[in-house]
Structures are given as C-alpha cells and as structure tokens.
Amino acid sequence: MHIETLGYIAAFLTTAAFFPQTIKTIKSRDTASISLAMYVMFTTGIAFWLGYAFLIESMPMIIANIITFVLSATILVLKLSEKKSTTRQ
Amino acid sequence: MHIETLGYIAAFLTTAAFFPQTIKTIKSRDTASISLAMYVMFTTGIAFWLGYAFLIESMPMIIANIITFVLSATILVLKLSEKKSTTRQ
C-alpha cells in the first residue's frame, strides 16, 4: 500500500467521524455544552497541524486539516457569538 | 521556527484539547451520548494516522496519535462493554 494512501484513509476516517457531530452543532447552533477554552485550543492546534502539513508537504494532512479547521472555526464563531448575546442580556 | 517545533505545538494543543472530555468520559463511564460507529471510525482513523506517522517519520504525529489512540481505544472499550451489559438486561 502506498504511504499516501494510508494517509488518505486516515484523513477520510477521522474527518468523517468528526463531521456528523459538528454539522449537528452548526445546524442546532447549540454550543452550550462546548468549552470555549478547549475549542480555542483545538482550532489553534489544527491551524498548527495545517502549517506543519504544508511544510512537510503531506497532502492527506493538508486536506484533513483544512476541512477540520473550517468546521471547528465555524463552531468557534458560533460559540463566541453565543457568548456575546448572553452577556448583552 | 523549526518544522518539528510546529508539529509539537500542534500535537500538544489538539491532544490537550481532547484530554479533559476524554478523561471525564472515562471517569464517569458515561458513554451513552457517544456514537459507537463514529468512535470506531475515529479510533481506526487514528490508528491509520499512527501508521502513516511512522512511515513518514514524523515524531510529533507519532506522539500525538499514540496518546489519542490510547484514550479513544479506552472509550471504545467502555462503549462496547456498556452495549454488552445493556443487551444482557
């Protein structure tokens, strides 16, 4: 099996496993159970993985981390906007 | 900044972000809200990332994925044992 194929299978599995819960959160806009600190750490970590993936030129990592970054950044924006609206009340 | 340093920062952030929720689940043994299918996919995906990390000799990826694999495999075992105990009742 070619090395990159292993990476693409890994990328598909972990991204696909991450997808349903994330889409459910985005659709429901229910971020109450999400820890802001954890999500800031996670999203920042994904950004670092993305930078690392470009530097080591790993296409599977680049693709997986772009998708994961877009999803987690979306949730982070929802979480921050939820925090703003609760502080205004 | 050295390429591997970027990888180690990424490994620390995403693993640390994953840690609290995982430890909470392991301590509480409450896996009811966890989707078995998603966790099988995620854990399998992490195993593939680990294989890929060894092949491309990326130490940050090896470390991050060993820790994540141990944690997610633990939750998977808990989830499977919960399923067994509910089917026996």
PDB file of C-alpha atoms in Angstrom:
ATOM      1  CA  MET A   1       0.000   0.000   0.000  1.00  0.00           C
ATOM      2  CA  HIS A   2       1.413   3.434  -0.954  1.00  0.00           C
ATOM      3  CA  ILE A   3       2.250   5.632   2.062  1.00  0.00           C
ATOM      4  CA  GLU A   4      -0.035   8.456   0.933  1.00  0.00           C
ATOM      5  CA  THR A   5      -2.953   6.011   0.598  1.00  0.00           C
ATOM      6  CA  LEU A   6      -2.607   5.245   4.296  1.00  0.00           C
ATOM      7  CA  GLY A   7      -2.754   8.987   4.956  1.00  0.00           C
ATOM      8  CA  TYR A   8      -5.844   9.460   2.777  1.00  0.00           C
ATOM      9  CA  ILE A   9      -7.664   6.605   4.551  1.00  0.00           C
ATOM     10  CA  ALA A  10      -6.751   8.147   7.929  1.00  0.00           C
ATOM     11  CA  ALA A  11      -7.846  11.594   6.721  1.00  0.00           C
ATOM     12  CA  PHE A  12     -11.189  10.241   5.486  1.00  0.00           C
ATOM     13  CA  LEU A  13     -11.928   8.254   8.692  1.00  0.00           C
ATOM     14  CA  THR A  14     -11.091  10.921  11.296  1.00  0.00           C
ATOM     15  CA  THR A  15     -12.698  13.744   9.272  1.00  0.00           C
ATOM     16  CA  ALA A  16     -15.832  11.694   8.555  1.00  0.00           C
ATOM     17  CA  ALA A  17     -16.064  10.718  12.241  1.00  0.00           C
ATOM     18  CA  PHE A  18     -15.848  14.425  13.178  1.00  0.00           C
ATOM     19  CA  PHE A  19     -18.472  15.513  10.614  1.00  0.00           C
ATOM     20  CA  PRO A  20     -21.939  14.466  11.988  1.00  0.00           C
ATOM     21  CA  GLN A  21     -21.468  15.929  15.469  1.00  0.00           C
ATOM     22  CA  THR A  22     -20.058  19.142  14.003  1.00  0.00           C
ATOM     23  CA  ILE A  23     -22.846  19.571  11.431  1.00  0.00           C
ATOM     24  CA  LYS A  24     -25.419  18.870  14.187  1.00  0.00           C
ATOM     25  CA  THR A  25     -23.861  21.600  16.354  1.00  0.00           C
ATOM     26  CA  ILE A  26     -23.725  24.080  13.461  1.00  0.00           C
ATOM     27  CA  LYS A  27     -27.368  23.375  12.458  1.00  0.00           C
ATOM     28  CA  SER A  28     -28.698  23.493  16.035  1.00  0.00           C
ATOM     29  CA  ARG A  29     -26.420  26.432  16.988  1.00  0.00           C
ATOM     30  CA  ASP A  30     -26.347  24.719  20.397  1.00  0.00           C
ATOM     31  CA  THR A  31     -22.823  25.353  21.659  1.00  0.00           C
ATOM     32  CA  ALA A  32     -23.754  25.489  25.347  1.00  0.00           C
ATOM     33  CA  SER A  33     -22.058  22.152  26.108  1.00  0.00           C
ATOM     34  CA  ILE A  34     -18.881  23.165  24.295  1.00  0.00           C
ATOM     35  CA  SER A  35     -15.932  24.515  26.283  1.00  0.00           C
ATOM     36  CA  LEU A  36     -14.695  27.731  24.671  1.00  0.00           C
ATOM     37  CA  ALA A  37     -11.154  27.233  26.005  1.00  0.00           C
ATOM     38  CA  MET A  38     -10.982  23.670  24.621  1.00  0.00           C
ATOM     39  CA  TYR A  39     -12.298  24.793  21.239  1.00  0.00           C
ATOM     40  CA  VAL A  40      -9.834  27.679  21.004  1.00  0.00           C
ATOM     41  CA  MET A  41      -7.016  25.199  21.809  1.00  0.00           C
ATOM     42  CA  PHE A  42      -8.338  22.624  19.334  1.00  0.00           C
ATOM     43  CA  THR A  43      -8.807  25.103  16.485  1.00  0.00           C
ATOM     44  CA  THR A  44      -5.394  26.670  17.099  1.00  0.00           C
ATOM     45  CA  GLY A  45      -3.873  23.188  17.182  1.00  0.00           C
ATOM     46  CA  ILE A  46      -5.496  22.328  13.849  1.00  0.00           C
ATOM     47  CA  ALA A  47      -4.070  25.535  12.370  1.00  0.00           C
ATOM     48  CA  PHE A  48      -0.611  24.466  13.534  1.00  0.00           C
ATOM     49  CA  TRP A  49      -1.117  20.971  12.074  1.00  0.00           C
ATOM     50  CA  LEU A  50      -2.099  22.651   8.798  1.00  0.00           C
ATOM     51  CA  GLY A  51       1.085  24.737   8.808  1.00  0.00           C
ATOM     52  CA  TYR A  52       3.114  21.632   9.644  1.00  0.00           C
ATOM     53  CA  ALA A  53       1.364  19.656   6.870  1.00  0.00           C
ATOM     54  CA  PHE A  54       2.309  22.306   4.272  1.00  0.00           C
ATOM     55  CA  LEU A  55       5.929  22.302   5.476  1.00  0.00           C
ATOM     56  CA  ILE A  56       6.273  18.511   5.311  1.00  0.00           C
ATOM     57  CA  GLU A  57       4.197  18.527   2.105  1.00  0.00           C
ATOM     58  CA  SER A  58       1.698  15.922   3.281  1.00  0.00           C
ATOM     59  CA  MET A  59      -1.410  16.203   1.084  1.00  0.00           C
ATOM     60  CA  PRO A  60      -3.584  13.901   3.259  1.00  0.00           C
ATOM     61  CA  MET A  61      -2.817  16.056   6.304  1.00  0.00           C
ATOM     62  CA  ILE A  62      -3.429  19.272   4.342  1.00  0.00           C
ATOM     63  CA  ILE A  63      -6.859  18.109   3.156  1.00  0.00           C
ATOM     64  CA  ALA A  64      -7.934  16.680   6.534  1.00  0.00           C
ATOM     65  CA  ASN A  65      -6.846  19.758   8.440  1.00  0.00           C
ATOM     66  CA  ILE A  66      -8.385  22.274   6.022  1.00  0.00           C
ATOM     67  CA  ILE A  67     -11.789  20.574   6.409  1.00  0.00           C
ATOM     68  CA  THR A  68     -11.410  20.213  10.177  1.00  0.00           C
ATOM     69  CA  PHE A  69     -10.233  23.822  10.505  1.00  0.00           C
ATOM     70  CA  VAL A  70     -13.221  25.187   8.572  1.00  0.00           C
ATOM     71  CA  LEU A  71     -15.646  23.134  10.700  1.00  0.00           C
ATOM     72  CA  SER A  72     -14.061  23.917  14.073  1.00  0.00           C
ATOM     73  CA  ALA A  73     -13.607  27.614  13.227  1.00  0.00           C
ATOM     74  CA  THR A  74     -17.332  27.746  12.336  1.00  0.00           C
ATOM     75  CA  ILE A  75     -18.235  26.289  15.727  1.00  0.00           C
ATOM     76  CA  LEU A  76     -15.864  28.692  17.433  1.00  0.00           C
ATOM     77  CA  VAL A  77     -17.573  31.675  15.754  1.00  0.00           C
ATOM     78  CA  LEU A  78     -20.965  30.314  16.849  1.00  0.00           C
ATOM     79  CA  LYS A  79     -19.675  29.837  20.410  1.00  0.00           C
ATOM     80  CA  LEU A  80     -18.267  33.399  20.524  1.00  0.00           C
ATOM     81  CA  SER A  81     -21.486  34.908  19.123  1.00  0.00           C
ATOM     82  CA  GLU A  82     -23.485  32.887  21.703  1.00  0.00           C
ATOM     83  CA  LYS A  83     -21.242  34.283  24.479  1.00  0.00           C
ATOM     84  CA  LYS A  84     -21.754  37.868  23.191  1.00  0.00           C
ATOM     85  CA  SER A  85     -25.551  37.519  23.062  1.00  0.00           C
ATOM     86  CA  THR A  86     -25.692  36.094  26.650  1.00  0.00           C
ATOM     87  CA  THR A  87     -23.506  38.923  28.038  1.00  0.00           C
ATOM     88  CA  ARG A  88     -25.794  41.560  26.407  1.00  0.00           C
ATOM     89  CA  GLN A  89     -28.953  40.194  28.120  1.00  0.00           C
TER      90      GLN A  89
ATOM     91  CA  MET B   1      10.912  28.156  13.936  1.00  0.00           C
ATOM     92  CA  HIS B   2      11.992  24.544  13.220  1.00  0.00           C
ATOM     93  CA  ILE B   3       9.378  22.476  11.335  1.00  0.00           C
ATOM     94  CA  GLU B   4       9.173  19.816  14.073  1.00  0.00           C
ATOM     95  CA  THR B   5       8.526  22.534  16.687  1.00  0.00           C
ATOM     96  CA  LEU B   6       5.385  23.492  14.775  1.00  0.00           C
ATOM     97  CA  GLY B   7       4.357  19.844  14.863  1.00  0.00           C
ATOM     98  CA  TYR B   8       5.000  19.540  18.598  1.00  0.00           C
ATOM     99  CA  ILE B   9       2.930  22.679  19.317  1.00  0.00           C
ATOM    100  CA  ALA B  10       0.095  21.262  17.177  1.00  0.00           C
ATOM    101  CA  ALA B  11       0.394  17.868  18.893  1.00  0.00           C
ATOM    102  CA  PHE B  12       0.247  19.482  22.339  1.00  0.00           C
ATOM    103  CA  LEU B  13      -2.754  21.718  21.542  1.00  0.00           C
ATOM    104  CA  THR B  14      -5.025  19.159  19.862  1.00  0.00           C
ATOM    105  CA  THR B  15      -4.137  16.390  22.344  1.00  0.00           C
ATOM    106  CA  ALA B  16      -4.581  18.698  25.350  1.00  0.00           C
ATOM    107  CA  ALA B  17      -7.915  19.915  23.946  1.00  0.00           C
ATOM    108  CA  PHE B  18      -9.055  16.285  23.580  1.00  0.00           C
ATOM    109  CA  PHE B  19      -7.933  15.315  27.100  1.00  0.00           C
ATOM    110  CA  PRO B  20     -10.491  16.793  29.585  1.00  0.00           C
ATOM    111  CA  GLN B  21     -13.598  15.500  27.797  1.00  0.00           C
ATOM    112  CA  THR B  22     -11.996  12.086  27.357  1.00  0.00           C
ATOM    113  CA  ILE B  23     -10.865  11.782  30.989  1.00  0.00           C
ATOM    114  CA  LYS B  24     -14.359  12.917  32.095  1.00  0.00           C
ATOM    115  CA  THR B  25     -15.958  10.182  29.955  1.00  0.00           C
ATOM    116  CA  ILE B  26     -13.516   7.520  31.219  1.00  0.00           C
ATOM    117  CA  LYS B  27     -14.057   8.536  34.884  1.00  0.00           C
ATOM    118  CA  SER B  28     -17.855   8.759  34.583  1.00  0.00           C
ATOM    119  CA  ARG B  29     -18.065   5.695  32.318  1.00  0.00           C
ATOM    120  CA  ASP B  30     -20.956   7.582  30.712  1.00  0.00           C
ATOM    121  CA  THR B  31     -20.702   6.681  27.036  1.00  0.00           C
ATOM    122  CA  ALA B  32     -24.439   6.883  26.310  1.00  0.00           C
ATOM    123  CA  SER B  33     -24.096  10.086  24.240  1.00  0.00           C
ATOM    124  CA  ILE B  34     -21.220   8.627  22.202  1.00  0.00           C
ATOM    125  CA  SER B  35     -21.946   7.127  18.780  1.00  0.00           C
ATOM    126  CA  LEU B  36     -20.312   3.688  18.549  1.00  0.00           C
ATOM    127  CA  ALA B  37     -19.992   3.923  14.757  1.00  0.00           C
ATOM    128  CA  MET B  38     -18.319   7.345  14.969  1.00  0.00           C
ATOM    129  CA  TYR B  39     -15.904   6.152  17.654  1.00  0.00           C
ATOM    130  CA  VAL B  40     -14.974   3.021  15.695  1.00  0.00           C
ATOM    131  CA  MET B  41     -14.276   5.258  12.660  1.00  0.00           C
ATOM    132  CA  PHE B  42     -12.325   7.778  14.728  1.00  0.00           C
ATOM    133  CA  THR B  43     -10.200   5.177  16.528  1.00  0.00           C
ATOM    134  CA  THR B  44      -9.496   3.319  13.276  1.00  0.00           C
ATOM    135  CA  GLY B  45      -8.587   6.630  11.643  1.00  0.00           C
ATOM    136  CA  ILE B  46      -6.158   7.447  14.459  1.00  0.00           C
ATOM    137  CA  ALA B  47      -4.549   4.017  14.010  1.00  0.00           C
ATOM    138  CA  PHE B  48      -4.071   4.795  10.295  1.00  0.00           C
ATOM    139  CA  TRP B  49      -2.613   8.235  11.153  1.00  0.00           C
ATOM    140  CA  LEU B  50      -0.220   6.458  13.534  1.00  0.00           C
ATOM    141  CA  GLY B  51       0.884   4.068  10.794  1.00  0.00           C
ATOM    142  CA  TYR B  52       1.278   6.996   8.402  1.00  0.00           C
ATOM    143  CA  ALA B  53       3.254   8.955  11.024  1.00  0.00           C
ATOM    144  CA  PHE B  54       5.730   6.068  11.433  1.00  0.00           C
ATOM    145  CA  LEU B  55       6.155   5.773   7.651  1.00  0.00           C
ATOM    146  CA  ILE B  56       6.827   9.499   7.150  1.00  0.00           C
ATOM    147  CA  GLU B  57       8.864   9.503  10.399  1.00  0.00           C
ATOM    148  CA  SER B  58       7.019  12.414  11.986  1.00  0.00           C
ATOM    149  CA  MET B  59       7.698  12.297  15.739  1.00  0.00           C
ATOM    150  CA  PRO B  60       5.064  14.943  16.650  1.00  0.00           C
ATOM    151  CA  MET B  61       2.407  12.920  14.804  1.00  0.00           C
ATOM    152  CA  ILE B  62       3.611   9.653  16.391  1.00  0.00           C
ATOM    153  CA  ILE B  63       3.373  11.080  19.914  1.00  0.00           C
ATOM    154  CA  ALA B  64       0.020  12.828  19.373  1.00  0.00           C
ATOM    155  CA  ASN B  65      -1.565   9.778  17.781  1.00  0.00           C
ATOM    156  CA  ILE B  66      -0.261   7.282  20.359  1.00  0.00           C
ATOM    157  CA  ILE B  67      -1.853   9.350  23.171  1.00  0.00           C
ATOM    158  CA  THR B  68      -5.072   9.902  21.218  1.00  0.00           C
ATOM    159  CA  PHE B  69      -5.261   6.228  20.237  1.00  0.00           C
ATOM    160  CA  VAL B  70      -4.876   5.044  23.849  1.00  0.00           C
ATOM    161  CA  LEU B  71      -7.603   7.466  25.009  1.00  0.00           C
ATOM    162  CA  SER B  72     -10.071   6.755  22.204  1.00  0.00           C
ATOM    163  CA  ALA B  73      -9.480   2.965  22.393  1.00  0.00           C
ATOM    164  CA  THR B  74     -10.244   3.159  26.146  1.00  0.00           C
ATOM    165  CA  ILE B  75     -13.544   4.911  25.433  1.00  0.00           C
ATOM    166  CA  LEU B  76     -14.337   2.402  22.711  1.00  0.00           C
ATOM    167  CA  VAL B  77     -13.825  -0.491  25.172  1.00  0.00           C
ATOM    168  CA  LEU B  78     -16.092   1.273  27.689  1.00  0.00           C
ATOM    169  CA  LYS B  79     -18.725   1.840  24.986  1.00  0.00           C
ATOM    170  CA  LEU B  80     -18.585  -1.822  23.891  1.00  0.00           C
ATOM    171  CA  SER B  81     -18.841  -3.087  27.491  1.00  0.00           C
ATOM    172  CA  GLU B  82     -21.801  -0.716  28.086  1.00  0.00           C
ATOM    173  CA  LYS B  83     -23.505  -2.140  24.963  1.00  0.00           C
ATOM    174  CA  LYS B  84     -22.898  -5.730  26.208  1.00  0.00           C
ATOM    175  CA  SER B  85     -24.341  -5.007  29.672  1.00  0.00           C
ATOM    176  CA  THR B  86     -27.482  -3.355  28.199  1.00  0.00           C
ATOM    177  CA  THR B  87     -28.098  -6.283  25.807  1.00  0.00           C
ATOM    178  CA  ARG B  88     -27.833  -8.780  28.743  1.00  0.00           C
ATOM    179  CA  GLN B  89     -30.576  -6.970  30.777  1.00  0.00           C
TER     180      GLN B  89
END
